[in-house]
Short mmCIF file of C-alpha atoms in Angstrom, two decimals:
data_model
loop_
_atom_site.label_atom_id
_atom_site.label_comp_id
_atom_site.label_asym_id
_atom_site.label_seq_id
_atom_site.Cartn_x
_atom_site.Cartn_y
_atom_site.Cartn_z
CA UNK A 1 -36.67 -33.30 17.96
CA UNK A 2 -33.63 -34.67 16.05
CA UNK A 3 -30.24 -34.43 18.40
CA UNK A 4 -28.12 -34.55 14.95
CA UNK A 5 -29.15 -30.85 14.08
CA UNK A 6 -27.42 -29.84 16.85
CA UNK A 7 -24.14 -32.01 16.01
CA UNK A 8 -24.80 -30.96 12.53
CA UNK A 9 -25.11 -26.90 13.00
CA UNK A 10 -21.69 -26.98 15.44
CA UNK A 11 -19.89 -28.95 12.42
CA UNK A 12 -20.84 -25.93 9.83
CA UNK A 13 -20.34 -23.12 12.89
CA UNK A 14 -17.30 -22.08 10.78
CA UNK A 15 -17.51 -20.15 7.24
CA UNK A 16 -14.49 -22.12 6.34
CA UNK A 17 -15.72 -25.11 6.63
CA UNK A 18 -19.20 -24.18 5.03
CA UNK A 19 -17.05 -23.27 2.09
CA UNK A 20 -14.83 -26.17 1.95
CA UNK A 21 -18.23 -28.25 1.89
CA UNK A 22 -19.32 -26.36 -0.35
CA UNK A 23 -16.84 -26.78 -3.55
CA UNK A 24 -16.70 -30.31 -2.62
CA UNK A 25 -20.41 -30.82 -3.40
CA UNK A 26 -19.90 -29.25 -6.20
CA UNK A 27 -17.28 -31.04 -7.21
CA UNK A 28 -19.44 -34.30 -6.15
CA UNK A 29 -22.57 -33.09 -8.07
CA UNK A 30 -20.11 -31.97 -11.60
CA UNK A 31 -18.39 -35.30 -11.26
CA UNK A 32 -21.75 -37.40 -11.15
CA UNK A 33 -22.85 -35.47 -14.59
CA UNK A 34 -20.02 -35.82 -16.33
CA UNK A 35 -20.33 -39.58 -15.59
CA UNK A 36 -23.61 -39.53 -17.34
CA UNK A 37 -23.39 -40.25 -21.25
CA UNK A 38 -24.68 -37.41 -22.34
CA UNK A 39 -21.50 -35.94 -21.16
CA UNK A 40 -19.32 -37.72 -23.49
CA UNK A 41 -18.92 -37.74 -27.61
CA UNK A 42 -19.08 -41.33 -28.11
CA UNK A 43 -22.08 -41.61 -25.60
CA UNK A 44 -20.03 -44.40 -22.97
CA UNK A 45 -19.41 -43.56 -19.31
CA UNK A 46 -16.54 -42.21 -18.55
CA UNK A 47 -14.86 -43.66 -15.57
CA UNK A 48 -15.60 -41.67 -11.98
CA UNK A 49 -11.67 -41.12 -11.16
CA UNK A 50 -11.48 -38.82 -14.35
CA UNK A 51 -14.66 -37.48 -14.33
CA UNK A 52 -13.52 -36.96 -10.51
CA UNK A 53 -10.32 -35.26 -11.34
CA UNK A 54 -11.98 -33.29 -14.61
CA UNK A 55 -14.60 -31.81 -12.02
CA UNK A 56 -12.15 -31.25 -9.55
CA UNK A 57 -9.93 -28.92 -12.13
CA UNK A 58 -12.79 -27.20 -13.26
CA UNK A 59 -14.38 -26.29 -9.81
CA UNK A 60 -11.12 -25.28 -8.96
CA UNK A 61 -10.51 -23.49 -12.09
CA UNK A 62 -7.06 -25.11 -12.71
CA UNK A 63 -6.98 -26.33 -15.89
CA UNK A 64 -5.02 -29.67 -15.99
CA UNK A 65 -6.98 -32.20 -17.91
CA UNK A 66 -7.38 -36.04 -18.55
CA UNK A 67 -9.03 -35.44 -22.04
CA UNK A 68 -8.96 -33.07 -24.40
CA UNK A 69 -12.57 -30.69 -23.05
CA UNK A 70 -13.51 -30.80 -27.13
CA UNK A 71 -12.66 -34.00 -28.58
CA UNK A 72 -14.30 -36.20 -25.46
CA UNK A 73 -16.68 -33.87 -23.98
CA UNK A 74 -19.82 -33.50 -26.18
CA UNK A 75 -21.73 -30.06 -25.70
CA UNK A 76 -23.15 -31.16 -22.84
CA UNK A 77 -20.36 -32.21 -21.38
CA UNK A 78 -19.09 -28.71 -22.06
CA UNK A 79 -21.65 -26.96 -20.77
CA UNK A 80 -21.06 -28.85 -17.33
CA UNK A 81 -17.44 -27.80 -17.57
CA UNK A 82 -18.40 -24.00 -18.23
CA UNK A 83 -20.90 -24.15 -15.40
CA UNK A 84 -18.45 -25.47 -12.47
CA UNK A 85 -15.67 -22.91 -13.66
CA UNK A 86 -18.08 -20.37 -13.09
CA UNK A 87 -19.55 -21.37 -9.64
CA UNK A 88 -16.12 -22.15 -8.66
CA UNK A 89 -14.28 -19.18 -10.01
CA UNK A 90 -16.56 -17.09 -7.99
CA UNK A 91 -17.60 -19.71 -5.22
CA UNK A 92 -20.74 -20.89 -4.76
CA UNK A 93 -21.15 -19.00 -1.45
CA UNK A 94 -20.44 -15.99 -3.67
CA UNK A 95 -23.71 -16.58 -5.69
CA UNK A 96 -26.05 -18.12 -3.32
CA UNK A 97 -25.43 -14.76 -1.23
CA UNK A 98 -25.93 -12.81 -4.35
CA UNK A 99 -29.49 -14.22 -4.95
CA UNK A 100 -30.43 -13.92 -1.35
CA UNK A 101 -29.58 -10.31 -1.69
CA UNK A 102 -31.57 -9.78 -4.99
CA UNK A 103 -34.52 -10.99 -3.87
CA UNK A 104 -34.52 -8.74 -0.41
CA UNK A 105 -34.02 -11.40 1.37
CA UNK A 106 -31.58 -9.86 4.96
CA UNK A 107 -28.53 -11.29 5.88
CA UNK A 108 -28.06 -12.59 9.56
CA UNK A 109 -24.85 -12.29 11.32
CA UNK A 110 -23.43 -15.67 10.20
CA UNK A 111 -24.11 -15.14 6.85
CA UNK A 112 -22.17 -11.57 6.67
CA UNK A 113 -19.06 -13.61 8.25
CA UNK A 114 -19.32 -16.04 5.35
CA UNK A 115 -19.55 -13.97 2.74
CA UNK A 116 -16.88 -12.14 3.81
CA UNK A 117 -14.68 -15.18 4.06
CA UNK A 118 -16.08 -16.38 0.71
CA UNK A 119 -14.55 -12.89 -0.77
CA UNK A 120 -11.92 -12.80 1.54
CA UNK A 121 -13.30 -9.35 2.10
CA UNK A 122 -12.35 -7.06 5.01
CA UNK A 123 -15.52 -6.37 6.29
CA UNK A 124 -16.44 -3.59 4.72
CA UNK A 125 -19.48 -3.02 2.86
CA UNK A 126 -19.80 -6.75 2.11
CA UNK A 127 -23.21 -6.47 0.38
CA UNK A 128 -21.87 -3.95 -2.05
CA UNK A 129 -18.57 -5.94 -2.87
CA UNK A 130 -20.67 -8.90 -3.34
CA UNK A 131 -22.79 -7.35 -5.82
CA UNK A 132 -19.87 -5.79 -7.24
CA UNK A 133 -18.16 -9.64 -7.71
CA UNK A 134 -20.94 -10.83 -9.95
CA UNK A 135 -21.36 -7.39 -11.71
CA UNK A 136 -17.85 -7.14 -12.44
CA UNK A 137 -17.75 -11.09 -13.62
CA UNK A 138 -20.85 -10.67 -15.90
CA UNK A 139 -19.59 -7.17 -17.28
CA UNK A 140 -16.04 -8.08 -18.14
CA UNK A 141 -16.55 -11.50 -19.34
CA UNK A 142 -19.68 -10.32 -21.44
CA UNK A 143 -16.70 -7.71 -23.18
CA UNK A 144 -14.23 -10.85 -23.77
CA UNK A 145 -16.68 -12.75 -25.14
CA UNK A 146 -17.57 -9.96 -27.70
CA UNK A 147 -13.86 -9.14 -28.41
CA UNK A 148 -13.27 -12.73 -28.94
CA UNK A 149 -16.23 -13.25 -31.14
CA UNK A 150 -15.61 -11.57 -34.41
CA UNK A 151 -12.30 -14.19 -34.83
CA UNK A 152 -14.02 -17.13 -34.24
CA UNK A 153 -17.64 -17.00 -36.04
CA UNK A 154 -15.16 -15.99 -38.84
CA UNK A 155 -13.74 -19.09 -38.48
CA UNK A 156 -16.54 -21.41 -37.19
CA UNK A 157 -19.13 -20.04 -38.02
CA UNK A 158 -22.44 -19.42 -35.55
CA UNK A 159 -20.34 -22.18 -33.15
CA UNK A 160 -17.86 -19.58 -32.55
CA UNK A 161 -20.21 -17.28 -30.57
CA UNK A 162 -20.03 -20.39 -28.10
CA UNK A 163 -16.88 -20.42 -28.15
CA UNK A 164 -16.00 -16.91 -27.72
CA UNK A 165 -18.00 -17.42 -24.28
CA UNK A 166 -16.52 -20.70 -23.24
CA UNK A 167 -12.68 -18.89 -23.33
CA UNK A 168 -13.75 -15.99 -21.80
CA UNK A 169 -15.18 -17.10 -18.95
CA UNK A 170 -12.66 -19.75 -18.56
CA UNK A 171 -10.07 -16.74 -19.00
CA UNK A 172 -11.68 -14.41 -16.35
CA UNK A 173 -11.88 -17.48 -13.82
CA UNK A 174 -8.05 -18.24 -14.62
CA UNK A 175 -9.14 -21.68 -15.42
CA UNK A 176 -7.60 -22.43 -18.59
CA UNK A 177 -9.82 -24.53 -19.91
CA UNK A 178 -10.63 -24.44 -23.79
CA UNK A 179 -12.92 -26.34 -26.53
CA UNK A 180 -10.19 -25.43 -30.14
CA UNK A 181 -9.57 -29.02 -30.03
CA UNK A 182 -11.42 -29.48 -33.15
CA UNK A 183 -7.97 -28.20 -34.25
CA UNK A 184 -5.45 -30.92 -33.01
CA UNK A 185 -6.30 -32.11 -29.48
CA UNK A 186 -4.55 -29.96 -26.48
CA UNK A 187 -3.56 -27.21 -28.77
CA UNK A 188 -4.58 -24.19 -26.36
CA UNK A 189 -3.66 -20.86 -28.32
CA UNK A 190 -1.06 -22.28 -29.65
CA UNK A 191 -2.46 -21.11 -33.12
CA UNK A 192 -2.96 -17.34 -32.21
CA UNK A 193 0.76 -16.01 -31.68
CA UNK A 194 -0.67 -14.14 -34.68
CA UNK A 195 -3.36 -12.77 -33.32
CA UNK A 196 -3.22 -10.08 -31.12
CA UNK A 197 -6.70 -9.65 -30.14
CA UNK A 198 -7.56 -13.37 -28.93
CA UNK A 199 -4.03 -13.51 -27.11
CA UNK A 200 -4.54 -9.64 -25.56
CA UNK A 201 -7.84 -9.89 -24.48
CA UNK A 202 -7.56 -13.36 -22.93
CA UNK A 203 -4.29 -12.12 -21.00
CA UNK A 204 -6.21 -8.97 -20.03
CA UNK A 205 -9.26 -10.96 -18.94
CA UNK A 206 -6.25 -12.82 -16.99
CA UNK A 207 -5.07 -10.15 -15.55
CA UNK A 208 -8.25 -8.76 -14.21
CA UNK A 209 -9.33 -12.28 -12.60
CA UNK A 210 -6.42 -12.25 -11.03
CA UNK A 211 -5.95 -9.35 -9.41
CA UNK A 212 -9.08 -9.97 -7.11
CA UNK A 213 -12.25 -8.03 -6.61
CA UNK A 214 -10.98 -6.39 -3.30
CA UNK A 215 -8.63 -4.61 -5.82
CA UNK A 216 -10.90 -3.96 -8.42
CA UNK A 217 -13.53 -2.54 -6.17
CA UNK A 218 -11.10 -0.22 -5.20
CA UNK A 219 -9.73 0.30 -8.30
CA UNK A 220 -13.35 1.89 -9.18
CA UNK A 221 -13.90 3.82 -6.12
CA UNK A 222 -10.34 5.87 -6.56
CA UNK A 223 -11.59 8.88 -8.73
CA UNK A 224 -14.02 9.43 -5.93
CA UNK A 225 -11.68 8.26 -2.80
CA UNK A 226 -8.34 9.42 -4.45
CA UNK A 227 -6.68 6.89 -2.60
CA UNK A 228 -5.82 3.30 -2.57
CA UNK A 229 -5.56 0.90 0.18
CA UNK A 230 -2.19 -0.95 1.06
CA UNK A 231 -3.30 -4.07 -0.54
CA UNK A 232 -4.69 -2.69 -3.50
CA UNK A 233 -0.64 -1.57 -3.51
CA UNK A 234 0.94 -4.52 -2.74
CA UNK A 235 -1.26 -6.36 -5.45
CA UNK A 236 -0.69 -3.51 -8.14
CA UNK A 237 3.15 -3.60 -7.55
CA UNK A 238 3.99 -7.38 -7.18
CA UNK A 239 1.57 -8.19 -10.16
CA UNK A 240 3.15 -5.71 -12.23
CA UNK A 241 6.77 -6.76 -10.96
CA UNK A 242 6.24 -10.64 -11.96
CA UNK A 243 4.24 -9.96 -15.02
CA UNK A 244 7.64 -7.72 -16.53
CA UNK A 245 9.89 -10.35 -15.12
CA UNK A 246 8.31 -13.57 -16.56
CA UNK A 247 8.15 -12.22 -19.48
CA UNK A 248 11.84 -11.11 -19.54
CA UNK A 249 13.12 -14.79 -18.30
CA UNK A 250 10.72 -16.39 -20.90
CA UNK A 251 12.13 -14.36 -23.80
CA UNK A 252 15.44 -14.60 -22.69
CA UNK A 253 15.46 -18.14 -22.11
CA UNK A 254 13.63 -19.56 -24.94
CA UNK A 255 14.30 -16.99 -27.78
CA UNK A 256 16.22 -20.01 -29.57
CA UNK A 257 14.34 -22.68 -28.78
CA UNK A 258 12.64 -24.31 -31.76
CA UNK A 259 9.79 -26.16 -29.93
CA UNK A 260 8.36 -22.98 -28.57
CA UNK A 261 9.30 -19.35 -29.18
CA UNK A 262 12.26 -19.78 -31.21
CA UNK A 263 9.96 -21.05 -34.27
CA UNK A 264 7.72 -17.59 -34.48
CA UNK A 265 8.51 -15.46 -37.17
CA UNK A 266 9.02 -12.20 -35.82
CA UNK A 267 10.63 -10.54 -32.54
CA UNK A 268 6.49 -8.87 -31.43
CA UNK A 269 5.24 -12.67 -31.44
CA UNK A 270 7.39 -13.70 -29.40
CA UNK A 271 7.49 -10.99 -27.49
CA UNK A 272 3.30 -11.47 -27.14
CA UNK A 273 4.27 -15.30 -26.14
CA UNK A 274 6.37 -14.10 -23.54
CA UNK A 275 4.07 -11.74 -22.40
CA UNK A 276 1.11 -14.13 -22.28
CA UNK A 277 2.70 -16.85 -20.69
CA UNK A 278 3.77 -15.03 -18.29
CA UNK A 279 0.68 -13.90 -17.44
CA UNK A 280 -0.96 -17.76 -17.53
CA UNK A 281 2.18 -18.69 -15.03
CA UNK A 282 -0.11 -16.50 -12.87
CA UNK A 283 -2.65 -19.35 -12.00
CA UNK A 284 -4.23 -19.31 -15.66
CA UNK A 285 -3.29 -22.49 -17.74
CA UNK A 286 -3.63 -21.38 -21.66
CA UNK A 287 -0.72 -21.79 -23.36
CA UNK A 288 0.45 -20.15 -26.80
CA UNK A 289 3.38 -22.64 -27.02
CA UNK A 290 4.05 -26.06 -26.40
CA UNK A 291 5.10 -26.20 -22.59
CA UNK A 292 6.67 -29.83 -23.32
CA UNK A 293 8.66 -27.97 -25.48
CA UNK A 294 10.60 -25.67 -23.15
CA UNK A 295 13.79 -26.07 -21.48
CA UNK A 296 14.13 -26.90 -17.65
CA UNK A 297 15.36 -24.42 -16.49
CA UNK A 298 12.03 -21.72 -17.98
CA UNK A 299 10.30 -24.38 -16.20
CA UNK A 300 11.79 -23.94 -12.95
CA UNK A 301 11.55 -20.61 -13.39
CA UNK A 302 7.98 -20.49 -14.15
CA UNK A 303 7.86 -22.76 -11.74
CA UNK A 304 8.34 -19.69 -9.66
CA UNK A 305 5.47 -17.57 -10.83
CA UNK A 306 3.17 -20.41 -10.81
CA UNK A 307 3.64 -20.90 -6.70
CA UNK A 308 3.35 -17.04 -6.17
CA UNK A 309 0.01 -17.09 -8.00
CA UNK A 310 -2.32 -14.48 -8.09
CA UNK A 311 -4.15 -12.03 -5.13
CA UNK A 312 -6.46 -13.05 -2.18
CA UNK A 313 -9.97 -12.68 -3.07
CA UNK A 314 -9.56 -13.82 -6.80
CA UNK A 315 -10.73 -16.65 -9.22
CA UNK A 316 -6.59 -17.54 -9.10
CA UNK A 317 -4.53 -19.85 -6.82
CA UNK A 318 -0.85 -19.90 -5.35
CA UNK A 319 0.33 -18.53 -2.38
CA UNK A 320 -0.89 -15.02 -3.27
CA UNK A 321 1.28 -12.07 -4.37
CA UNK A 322 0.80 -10.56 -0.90
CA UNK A 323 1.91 -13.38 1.09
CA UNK A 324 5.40 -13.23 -1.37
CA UNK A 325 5.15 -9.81 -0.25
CA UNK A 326 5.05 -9.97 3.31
CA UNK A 327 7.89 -13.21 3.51
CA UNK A 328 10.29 -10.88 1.08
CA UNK A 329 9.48 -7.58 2.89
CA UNK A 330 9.76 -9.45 6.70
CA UNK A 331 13.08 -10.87 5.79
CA UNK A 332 13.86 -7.58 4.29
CA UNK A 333 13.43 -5.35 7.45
CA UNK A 334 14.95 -8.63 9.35
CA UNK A 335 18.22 -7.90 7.94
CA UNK A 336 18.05 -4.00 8.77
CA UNK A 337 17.50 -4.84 12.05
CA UNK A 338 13.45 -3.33 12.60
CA UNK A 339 11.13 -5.69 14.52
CA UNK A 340 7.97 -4.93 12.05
CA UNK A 341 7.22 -5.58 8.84
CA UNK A 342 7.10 -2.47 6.99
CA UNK A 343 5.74 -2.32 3.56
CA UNK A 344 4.72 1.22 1.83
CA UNK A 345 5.45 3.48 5.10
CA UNK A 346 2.73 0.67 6.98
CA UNK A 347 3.16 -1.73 9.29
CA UNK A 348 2.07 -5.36 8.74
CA UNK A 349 0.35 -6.66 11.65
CA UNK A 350 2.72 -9.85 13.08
CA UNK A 351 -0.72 -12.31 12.69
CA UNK A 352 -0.14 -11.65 9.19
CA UNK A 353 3.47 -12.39 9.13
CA UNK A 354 2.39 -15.58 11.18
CA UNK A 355 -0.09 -16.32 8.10
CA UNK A 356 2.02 -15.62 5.25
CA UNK A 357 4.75 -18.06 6.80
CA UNK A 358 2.23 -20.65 7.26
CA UNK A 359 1.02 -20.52 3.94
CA UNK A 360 4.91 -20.18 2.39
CA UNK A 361 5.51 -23.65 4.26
CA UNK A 362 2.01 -26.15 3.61
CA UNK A 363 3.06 -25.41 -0.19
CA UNK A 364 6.08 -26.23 -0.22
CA UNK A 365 5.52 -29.26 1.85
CA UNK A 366 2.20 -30.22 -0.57
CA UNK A 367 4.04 -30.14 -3.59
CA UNK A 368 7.43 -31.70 -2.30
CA UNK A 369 5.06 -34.60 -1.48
CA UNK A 370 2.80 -34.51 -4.39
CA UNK A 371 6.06 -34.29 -7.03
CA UNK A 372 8.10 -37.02 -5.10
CA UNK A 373 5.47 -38.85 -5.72
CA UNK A 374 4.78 -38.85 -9.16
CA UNK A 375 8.25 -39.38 -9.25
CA UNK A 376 8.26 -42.58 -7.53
CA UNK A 377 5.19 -44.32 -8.86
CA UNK A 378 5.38 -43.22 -12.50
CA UNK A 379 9.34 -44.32 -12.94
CA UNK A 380 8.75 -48.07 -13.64
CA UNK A 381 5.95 -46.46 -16.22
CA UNK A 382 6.95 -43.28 -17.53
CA UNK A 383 10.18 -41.97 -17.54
CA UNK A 384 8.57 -38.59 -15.79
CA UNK A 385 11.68 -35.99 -15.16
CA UNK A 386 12.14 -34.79 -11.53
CA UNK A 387 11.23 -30.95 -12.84
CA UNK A 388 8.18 -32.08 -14.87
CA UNK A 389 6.67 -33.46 -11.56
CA UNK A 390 7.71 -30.78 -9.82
CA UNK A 391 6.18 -28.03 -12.70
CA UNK A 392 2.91 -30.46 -12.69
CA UNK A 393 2.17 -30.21 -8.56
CA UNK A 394 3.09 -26.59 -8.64
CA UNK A 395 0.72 -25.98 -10.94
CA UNK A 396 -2.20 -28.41 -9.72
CA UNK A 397 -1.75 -26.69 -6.57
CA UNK A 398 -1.34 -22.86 -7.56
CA UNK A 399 -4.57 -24.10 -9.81
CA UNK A 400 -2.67 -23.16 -12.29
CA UNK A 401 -3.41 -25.66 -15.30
CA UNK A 402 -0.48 -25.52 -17.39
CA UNK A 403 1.14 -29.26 -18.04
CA UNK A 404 4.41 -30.76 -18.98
CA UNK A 405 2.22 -33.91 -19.95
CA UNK A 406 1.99 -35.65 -16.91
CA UNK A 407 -1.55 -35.75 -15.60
CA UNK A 408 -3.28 -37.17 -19.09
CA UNK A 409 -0.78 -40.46 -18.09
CA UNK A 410 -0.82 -40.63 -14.31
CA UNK A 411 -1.70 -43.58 -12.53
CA UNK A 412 -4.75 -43.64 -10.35
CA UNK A 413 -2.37 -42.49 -6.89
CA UNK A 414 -0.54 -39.42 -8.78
CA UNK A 415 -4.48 -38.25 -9.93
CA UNK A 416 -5.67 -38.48 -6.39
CA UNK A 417 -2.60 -36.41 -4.96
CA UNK A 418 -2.81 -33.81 -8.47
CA UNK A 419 -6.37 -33.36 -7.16
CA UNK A 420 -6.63 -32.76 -4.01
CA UNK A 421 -3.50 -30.39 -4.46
CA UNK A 422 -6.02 -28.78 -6.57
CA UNK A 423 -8.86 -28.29 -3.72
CA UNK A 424 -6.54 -27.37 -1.03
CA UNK A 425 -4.59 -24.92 -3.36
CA UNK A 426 -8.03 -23.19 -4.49
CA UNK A 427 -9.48 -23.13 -0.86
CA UNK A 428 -5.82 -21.86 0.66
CA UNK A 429 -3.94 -24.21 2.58
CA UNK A 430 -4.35 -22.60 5.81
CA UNK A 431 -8.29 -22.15 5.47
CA UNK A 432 -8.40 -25.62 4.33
CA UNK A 433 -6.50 -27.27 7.30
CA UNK A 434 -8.49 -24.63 9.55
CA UNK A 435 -11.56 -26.17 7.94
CA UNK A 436 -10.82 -29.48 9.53
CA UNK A 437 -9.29 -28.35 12.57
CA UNK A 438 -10.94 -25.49 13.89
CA UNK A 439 -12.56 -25.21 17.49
CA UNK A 440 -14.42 -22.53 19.39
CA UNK A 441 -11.91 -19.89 20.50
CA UNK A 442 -11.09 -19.64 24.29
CA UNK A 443 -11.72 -16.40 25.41
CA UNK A 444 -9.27 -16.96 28.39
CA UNK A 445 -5.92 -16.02 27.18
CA UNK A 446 -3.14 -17.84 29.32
CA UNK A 447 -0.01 -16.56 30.03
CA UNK A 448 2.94 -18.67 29.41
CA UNK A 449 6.19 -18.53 30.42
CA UNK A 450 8.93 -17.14 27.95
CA UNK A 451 11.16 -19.76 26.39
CA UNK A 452 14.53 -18.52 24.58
CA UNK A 453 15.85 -19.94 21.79
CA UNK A 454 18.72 -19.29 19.63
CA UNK A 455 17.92 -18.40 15.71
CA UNK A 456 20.01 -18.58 12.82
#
């Protein structure tokens, strides 16, 4: 009998740390084939830290590249790309669970607990909401692709069919990865301020990533339920509130600006421009114009969004909406003087509080590391501005994507730190330190003495 099977099964006794193994294989097995050089144009091997950090964004669906994903990647190479943003926009838990369903095949205890943690699902009817994941992902990004099509087989040709795909499935999984290189290298959708079908549907399939499939699941069941759980609500309202505000500080902020909005011709482009990135600052990484281009302080401020991020149980990053939330709402009832968090008539339970503070703090504290040090090992190299390393480790760890042009010159130290702000922002901080840390719990609860301490 081997005694490692033993060691082995208590190491993966936890769903977290089954599914932090799991996107790092993946990450392990996209890196190895983008080293091969098939995966490149000009048929070389491209060195492991990028391939590394390329796989890493992709998995994660974050969006911050090395290379532009047309110019160096050859189809293949592409196709690699397009494959880990879909395993890890829905996690690879996600599917495997999926296909053990579909072909009858029962679910044990263990398994339910991990796909519920892979979904961040509460439990109920997990084999329906997992079914309802892929359905959803296959349905809605099988509509962007065909409302994306018609503009770019008019423009490409049959190549634009693969196209059409490649954004909306990169849209969906808020990845922001994109192959219209062939037009100047990192141009995005920088081109389409024009066009209101590529920039609406790839906001909408934004928008619907983003919100989670908790939230869309319940979305679907209202006519029959007429009623919505408190975090469908929360989601709803706080997506809705940042998507109307970020587009109101981006407008007002940048309607003179020459480099970005200020150059459109008319007030409903840049009005759309607003709109969409304000709905990228929300963990998706397209951009419609130049984000070098933009003044510090619509950085900062998207800066903002970008660390909020998008809902629990989505292909998005940050913090969550619901954790901003439950910090705004607890300091909120705080100062009126209630000892719960109240938020629509409901009390939040105080191990959610707990959670939401937790969270709040590891991301501050991973991207006041990450940014500081950009900041000090790029300065004898690149004269890198405090608030574009700050903007770049926000957004590599809301797997966000968007770039103020730091991560296609970092040094081999700044990559390392860009990526695994990437991994721990796409796996949550919490669940990822949990991953490493966590123990059987002790039944036994001891009672402890109460210490006072003064606050504020």
């Amino acid at each position: 009998m081997d005694r490692r099977a033993p060691k082995l099964k208590k190491l993966f006794a936890f769903p977290a740390r089954i599914i932090a193994a799991s996107f790092a294989a993946v990450i392990l097995v996209g890196t190895l084939l983008l080293m091969l050089p098939l995966s490149s144009r000009e048929g070389t091997v491209t060195p492991f830290l990028d391939c590394l950090f390329t796989a890493t964004s992709a998995t994660c669906v974050t969006g911050l590249i090395i290379y532009d994903t047309y110019t160096h990647w050859s189809p293949f190479g592409q196709c690699v790309i397009l494959m880990l943003i879909q395993i890890g926009g829905l996690g690879l838990v996600t599917f495997t669970t999926f296909f053990n369903l579909l072909i009858g095949k029962k679910l044990g205890l263990r398994g339910m607990h991990l796909a519920e943690e892979s979904v961040a699902s509460f439990g109920d009817d997990i084999k329906g909401l997992i079914r309802i994941v892929i359905l959803t992902a296959l349905v809605v990004e099988t509509a962007g692709a065909l409302l994306l099509m018609p503009t770019f087989t008019a423009e490409y040709g049959p190549r634009g069919i693969f196209i059409a795909i490649f954004l909306s499935v990169s849209a969906f999984c808020n990845a922001g990865f994109d192959i219209l290189g062939r037009q100047e290298p990192f141009i995005s959708l920088c081109n389409y301020n024009g066009n209101p079908v590529v920039i609406g549907t790839i906001g909408m399939l934004i928008i619907f990533g983003g919100i989670g499939f908790i939230v869309i699941h319940d979305l679907l069941q209202y006519r029959r339920t007429k009623k919505l759980t408190l975090h469908t609500r929360i989601v709803v309202a706080v997506t809705g509130i940042l998507l109307v505000l970020g587009t109101l500080m981006t407008i007002l902020c940048e309607w003179n600006n020459p480099a970005t909005i200020g150059a459109l011709p008319s007030f409903w482009q840049k009005l759309g421009a607003s709109w969409f990135h304000s709905v990228s600052c929300r963990t998706a990484g397209f951009n419609s114009v130049p984000i070098d281009g933009m003044y510090d302080i619509t950085k900062i401020l998207s800066s903002v969004l970008m660390f909020f991020g998008a809902a629990p149980g989505s292909t998005g990053g940050g913090i969550k909406c619901t954790t901003v939330a439950v910090i705004f709402m607890t300091v909120y009832c705080v100062i009126r003087g209630d000892e719960d968090t109240v938020i629509f008539g409901r009390r939040v339970g105080r191990q959610a509080v707990y959670k939401s503070m937790a969270v709040m703090i590891l991301g501050i504290l991973a991207v006041t590391v990450t940014s500081g040090c950009i900041v000090s090992t790029m300065q004898d190299t690149h004269a890198i501005s405090g608030v574009d390393a700050l903007f770049e480790s926000i957004s590599a760890f809301a797997t966000v994507g968007l770039s103020a042009g730091v991560s296609g010159v970092a040094g081999t130290l700044p990559k390392l730190l860009l990526l695994f702000s990437m991994y721990i922002g796409r796996l949550g901080p919490v669940s990822f330190f949990l991953s490493l840390a966590m123990r059987p719990k002790n039944n036994r609860r001891e009672v402890l003495p109460e210490g006072k301490i003064q606050i504020g």
